[in-house]
Short mmCIF file of C-alpha atoms in Angstrom, two decimals:
data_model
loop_
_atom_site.label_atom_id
_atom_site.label_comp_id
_atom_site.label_asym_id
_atom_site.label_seq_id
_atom_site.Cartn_x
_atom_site.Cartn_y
_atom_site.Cartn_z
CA UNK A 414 -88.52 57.13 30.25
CA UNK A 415 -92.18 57.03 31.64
CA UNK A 416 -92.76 56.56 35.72
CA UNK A 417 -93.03 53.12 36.98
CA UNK A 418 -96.35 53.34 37.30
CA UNK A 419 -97.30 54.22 33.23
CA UNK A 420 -97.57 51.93 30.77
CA UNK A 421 -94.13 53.18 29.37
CA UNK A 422 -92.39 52.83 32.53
CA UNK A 423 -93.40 49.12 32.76
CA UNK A 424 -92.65 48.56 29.43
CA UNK A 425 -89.08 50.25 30.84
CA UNK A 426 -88.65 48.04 34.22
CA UNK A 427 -89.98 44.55 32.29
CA UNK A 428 -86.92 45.16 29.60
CA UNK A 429 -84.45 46.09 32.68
CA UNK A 430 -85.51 42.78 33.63
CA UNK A 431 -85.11 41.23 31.35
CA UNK A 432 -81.21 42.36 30.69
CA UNK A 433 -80.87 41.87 34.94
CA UNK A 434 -81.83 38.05 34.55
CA UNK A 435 -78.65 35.91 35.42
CA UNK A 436 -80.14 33.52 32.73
CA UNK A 437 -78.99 35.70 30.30
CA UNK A 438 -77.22 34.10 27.76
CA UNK A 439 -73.98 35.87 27.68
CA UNK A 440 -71.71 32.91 28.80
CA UNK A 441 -71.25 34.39 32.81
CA UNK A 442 -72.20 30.76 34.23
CA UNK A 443 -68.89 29.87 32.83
CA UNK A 444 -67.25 32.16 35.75
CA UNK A 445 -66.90 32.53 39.35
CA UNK A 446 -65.00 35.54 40.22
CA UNK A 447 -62.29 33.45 41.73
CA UNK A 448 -64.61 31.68 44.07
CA UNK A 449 -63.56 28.25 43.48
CA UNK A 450 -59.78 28.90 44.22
CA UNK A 451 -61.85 31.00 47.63
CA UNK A 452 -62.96 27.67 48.48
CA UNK A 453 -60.11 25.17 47.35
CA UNK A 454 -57.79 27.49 49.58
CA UNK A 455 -60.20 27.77 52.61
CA UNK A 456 -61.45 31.49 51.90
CA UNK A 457 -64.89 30.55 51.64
CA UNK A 458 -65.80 27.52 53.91
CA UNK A 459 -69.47 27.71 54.44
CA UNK A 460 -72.64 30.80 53.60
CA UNK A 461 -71.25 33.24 56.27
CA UNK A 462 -67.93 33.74 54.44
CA UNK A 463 -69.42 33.62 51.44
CA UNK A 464 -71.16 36.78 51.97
CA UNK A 465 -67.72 37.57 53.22
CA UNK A 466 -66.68 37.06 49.84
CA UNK A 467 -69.49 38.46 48.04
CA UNK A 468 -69.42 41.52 49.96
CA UNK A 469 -65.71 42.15 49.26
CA UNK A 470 -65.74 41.40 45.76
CA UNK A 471 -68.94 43.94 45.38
CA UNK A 472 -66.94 46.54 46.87
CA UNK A 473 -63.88 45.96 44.83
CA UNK A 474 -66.33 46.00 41.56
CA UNK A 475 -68.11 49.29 42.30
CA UNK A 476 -64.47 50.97 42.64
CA UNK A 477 -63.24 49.72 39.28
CA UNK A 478 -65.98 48.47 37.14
CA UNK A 479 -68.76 50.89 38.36
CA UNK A 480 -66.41 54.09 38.15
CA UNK A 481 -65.66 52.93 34.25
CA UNK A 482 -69.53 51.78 33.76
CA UNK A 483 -70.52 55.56 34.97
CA UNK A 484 -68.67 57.03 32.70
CA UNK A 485 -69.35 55.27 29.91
CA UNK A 486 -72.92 55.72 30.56
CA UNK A 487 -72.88 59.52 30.81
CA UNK A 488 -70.47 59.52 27.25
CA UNK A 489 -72.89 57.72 25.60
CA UNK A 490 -75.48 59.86 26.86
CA UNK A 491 -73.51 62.82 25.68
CA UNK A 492 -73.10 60.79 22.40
CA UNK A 493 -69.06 61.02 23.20
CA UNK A 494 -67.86 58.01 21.51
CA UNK A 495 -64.15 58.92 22.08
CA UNK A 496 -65.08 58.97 26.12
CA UNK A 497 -66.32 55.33 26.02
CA UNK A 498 -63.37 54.30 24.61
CA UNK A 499 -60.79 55.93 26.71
CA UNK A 500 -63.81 53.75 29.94
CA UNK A 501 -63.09 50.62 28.11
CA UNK A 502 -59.14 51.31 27.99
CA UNK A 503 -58.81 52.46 31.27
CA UNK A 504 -60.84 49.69 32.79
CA UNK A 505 -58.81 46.67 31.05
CA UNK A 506 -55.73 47.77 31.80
CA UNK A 507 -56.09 47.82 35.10
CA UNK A 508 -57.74 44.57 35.62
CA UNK A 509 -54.73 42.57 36.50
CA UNK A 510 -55.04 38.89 35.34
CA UNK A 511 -55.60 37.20 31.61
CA UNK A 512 -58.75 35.58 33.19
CA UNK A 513 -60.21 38.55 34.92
CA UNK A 514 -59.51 40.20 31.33
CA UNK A 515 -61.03 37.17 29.86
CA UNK A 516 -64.60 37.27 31.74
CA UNK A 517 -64.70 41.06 30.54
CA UNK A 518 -64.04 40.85 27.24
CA UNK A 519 -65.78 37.80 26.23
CA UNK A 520 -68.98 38.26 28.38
CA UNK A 521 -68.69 41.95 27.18
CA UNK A 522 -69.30 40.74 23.68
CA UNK A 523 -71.53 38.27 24.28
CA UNK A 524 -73.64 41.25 26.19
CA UNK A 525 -73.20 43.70 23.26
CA UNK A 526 -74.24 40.96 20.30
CA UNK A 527 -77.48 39.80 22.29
CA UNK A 528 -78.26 43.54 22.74
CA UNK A 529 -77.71 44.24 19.04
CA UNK A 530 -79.71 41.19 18.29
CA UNK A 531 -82.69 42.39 20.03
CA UNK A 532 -82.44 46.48 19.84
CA UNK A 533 -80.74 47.23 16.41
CA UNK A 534 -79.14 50.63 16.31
CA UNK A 535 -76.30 52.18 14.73
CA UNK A 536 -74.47 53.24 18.00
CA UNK A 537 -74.94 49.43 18.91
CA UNK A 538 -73.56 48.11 16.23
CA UNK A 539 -70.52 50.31 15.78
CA UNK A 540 -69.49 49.64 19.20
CA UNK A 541 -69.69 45.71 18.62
CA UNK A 542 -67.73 46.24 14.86
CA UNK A 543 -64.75 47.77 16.89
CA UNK A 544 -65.11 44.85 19.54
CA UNK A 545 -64.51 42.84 16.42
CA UNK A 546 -61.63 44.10 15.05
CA UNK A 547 -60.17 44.67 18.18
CA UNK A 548 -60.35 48.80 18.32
CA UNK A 549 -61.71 48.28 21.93
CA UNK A 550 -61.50 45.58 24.03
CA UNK A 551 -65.10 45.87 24.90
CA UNK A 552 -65.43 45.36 28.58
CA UNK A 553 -68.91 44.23 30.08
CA UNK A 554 -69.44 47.29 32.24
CA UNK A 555 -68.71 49.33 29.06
CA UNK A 556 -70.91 47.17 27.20
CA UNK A 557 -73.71 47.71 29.52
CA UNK A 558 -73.25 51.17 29.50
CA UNK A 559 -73.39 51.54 26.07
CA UNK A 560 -76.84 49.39 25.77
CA UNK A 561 -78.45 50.75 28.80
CA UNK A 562 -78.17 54.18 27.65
CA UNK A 563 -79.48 53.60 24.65
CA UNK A 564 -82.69 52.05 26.43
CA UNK A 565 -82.99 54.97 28.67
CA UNK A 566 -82.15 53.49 31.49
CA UNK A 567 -80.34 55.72 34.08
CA UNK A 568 -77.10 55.56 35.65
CA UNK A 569 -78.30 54.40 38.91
CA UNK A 570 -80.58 51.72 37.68
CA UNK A 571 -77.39 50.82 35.40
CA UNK A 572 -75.47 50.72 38.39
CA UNK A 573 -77.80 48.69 40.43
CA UNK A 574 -77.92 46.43 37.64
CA UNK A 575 -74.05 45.76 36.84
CA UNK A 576 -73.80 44.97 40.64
CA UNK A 577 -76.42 42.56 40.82
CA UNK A 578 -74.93 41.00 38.08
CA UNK A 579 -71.56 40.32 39.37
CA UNK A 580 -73.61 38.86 42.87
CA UNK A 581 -75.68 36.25 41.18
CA UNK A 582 -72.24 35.22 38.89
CA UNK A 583 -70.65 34.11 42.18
CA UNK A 584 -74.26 32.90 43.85
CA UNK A 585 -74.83 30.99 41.13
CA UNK A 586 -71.45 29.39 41.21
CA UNK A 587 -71.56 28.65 44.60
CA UNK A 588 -74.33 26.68 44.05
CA UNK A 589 -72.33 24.34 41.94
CA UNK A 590 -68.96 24.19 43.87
CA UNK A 591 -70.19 23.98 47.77
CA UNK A 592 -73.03 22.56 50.03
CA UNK A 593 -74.87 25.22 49.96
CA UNK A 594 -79.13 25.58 48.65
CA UNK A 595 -80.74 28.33 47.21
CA UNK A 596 -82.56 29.24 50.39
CA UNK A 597 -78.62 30.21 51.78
CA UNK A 598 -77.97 32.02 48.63
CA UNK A 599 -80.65 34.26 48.29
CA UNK A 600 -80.32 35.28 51.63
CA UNK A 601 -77.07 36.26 50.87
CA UNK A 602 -78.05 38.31 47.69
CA UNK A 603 -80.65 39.85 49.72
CA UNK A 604 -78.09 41.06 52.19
CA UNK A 605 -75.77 41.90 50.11
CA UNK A 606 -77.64 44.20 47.81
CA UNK A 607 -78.01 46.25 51.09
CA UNK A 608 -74.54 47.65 50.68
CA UNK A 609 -75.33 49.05 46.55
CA UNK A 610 -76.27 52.41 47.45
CA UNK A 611 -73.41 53.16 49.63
CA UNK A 612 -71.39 52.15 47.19
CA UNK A 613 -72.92 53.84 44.70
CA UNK A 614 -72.25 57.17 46.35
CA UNK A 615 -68.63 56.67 47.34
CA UNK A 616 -67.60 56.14 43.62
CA UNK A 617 -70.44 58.18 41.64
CA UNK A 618 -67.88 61.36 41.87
CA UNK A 619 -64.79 59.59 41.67
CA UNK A 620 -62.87 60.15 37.78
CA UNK A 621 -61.56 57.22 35.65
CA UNK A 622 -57.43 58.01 36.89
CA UNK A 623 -59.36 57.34 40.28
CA UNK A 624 -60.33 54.00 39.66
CA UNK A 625 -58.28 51.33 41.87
CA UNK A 626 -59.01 48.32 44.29
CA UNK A 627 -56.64 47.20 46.98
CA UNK A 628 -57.83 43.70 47.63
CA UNK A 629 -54.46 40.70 48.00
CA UNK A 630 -56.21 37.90 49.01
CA UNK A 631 -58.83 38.04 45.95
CA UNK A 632 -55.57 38.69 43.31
CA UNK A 633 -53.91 35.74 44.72
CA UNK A 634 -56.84 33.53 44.41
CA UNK A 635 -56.96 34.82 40.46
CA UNK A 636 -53.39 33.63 40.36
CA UNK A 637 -53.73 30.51 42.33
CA UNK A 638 -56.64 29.61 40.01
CA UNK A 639 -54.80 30.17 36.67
CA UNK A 640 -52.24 27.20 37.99
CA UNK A 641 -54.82 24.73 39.43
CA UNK A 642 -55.11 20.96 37.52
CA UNK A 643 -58.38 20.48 38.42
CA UNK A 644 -60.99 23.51 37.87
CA UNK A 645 -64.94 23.68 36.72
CA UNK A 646 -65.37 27.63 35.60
CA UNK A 647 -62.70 29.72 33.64
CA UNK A 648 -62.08 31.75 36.58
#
């Protein structure tokens, strides 16, 4: 990977981009992290607990789905195929919920068959033939892991990225459940990307047996969601 200032580093940030754009088409506007039960319940009334929201479901993320995503980025860098599987086990299992399993398996794919699309390569497309038959469940963060890698891309900018991610699938939600304008929710992305580092440094050192998330409220909305009559997104 060249600096940011070379010609191959640009080439490097413009494709990072590029797979950081929440128009991606990998099927994550159909999701909103639980944010419309948040606001059918009276979580999430208004933009200042929405960043509420957004803050505690970035924290939660970075101590499940980052710990998995970092080690699935240094197997692949290691060319450890068995390790990225045991990342993608570990990680599914202990997303509790057949929607929160849902989002991850189904925007995983989606991730790894655009990237494949795009980048042919052999590790890409073995990794999306065991998604197929069902060898791995083939969790986004695993997914992104796997593809990032591959483009050189480090495990901080991978983590940066994964984060964002998750922010602008709820942001973008919001948008469509709640008075709310984009003015509101970009200053609530901007904010909240303030906390990535920290986060990034309290799980960075932390193994997979490690990864856990303590948050009620956010596992009842999940459940209260999968019962609702009357819903727009999947989750």
């Amino acid at each position: 990977m060249g600096k940011l200032g070379s010609p191959s580093g640009m080439v490097h940030l413009a494709r990072l981009l590029q797979f950081s754009d929440s128009a991606l088409p990998i099927g994550s506007f159909a999701f909103s992290n639980g944010l419309e039960s948040a606001l059918q319940t009276g979580v999430v009334s208004g933009p200042e607990t929405l960043l509420d929201y957004v803050d505690l479901i970035l924290r939660q993320t970075a101590r499940m789905d980052g710990i998995a995503l970092l080690h699935a980025h240094r197997a692949a860098l290691a060319g450890d195929y068995a390790a990225i599987l045991e990342a993608d086990r570990e990680l599914y299992c202990r997303r509790v919920g057949e929607e929160q399993q849902q989002m991850l398996t189904r925007v995983g794919r989606k991730f790894s068959e655009l990237a494949l699309t795009i980048m042919p390569s052999p590790e890409l497309a073995r990794w999306l033939d065991d998604i197929k038959a069902e060898a791995t469940p083939g969790c986004l963060p695993i997914s992104q892991a796997v593809v990032l890698a591959r483009m050189g891309v480090d495990e901080v900018e991978a983590f940066v990225m994964h984060q964002y991610g998750i922010a602008t699938m709820i942001l973008s939600a919001a948008l469509r459940l709640m008075r709310i304008d984009h003015l509101d929710t970009q200053r609530i992305l901007f904010t909240a990307q303030g906390q990535v580092e920290r986060d990034y440094l309290a799980v960075r050192d932390l193994s997979l047996d490690e990864m856990a998330s303590f948050a009620p409220v956010f596992d009842v909305l999940v459940a209260h969601h999968t019962t609702t009559h009357v819903r727009l997104f999947m989750n």
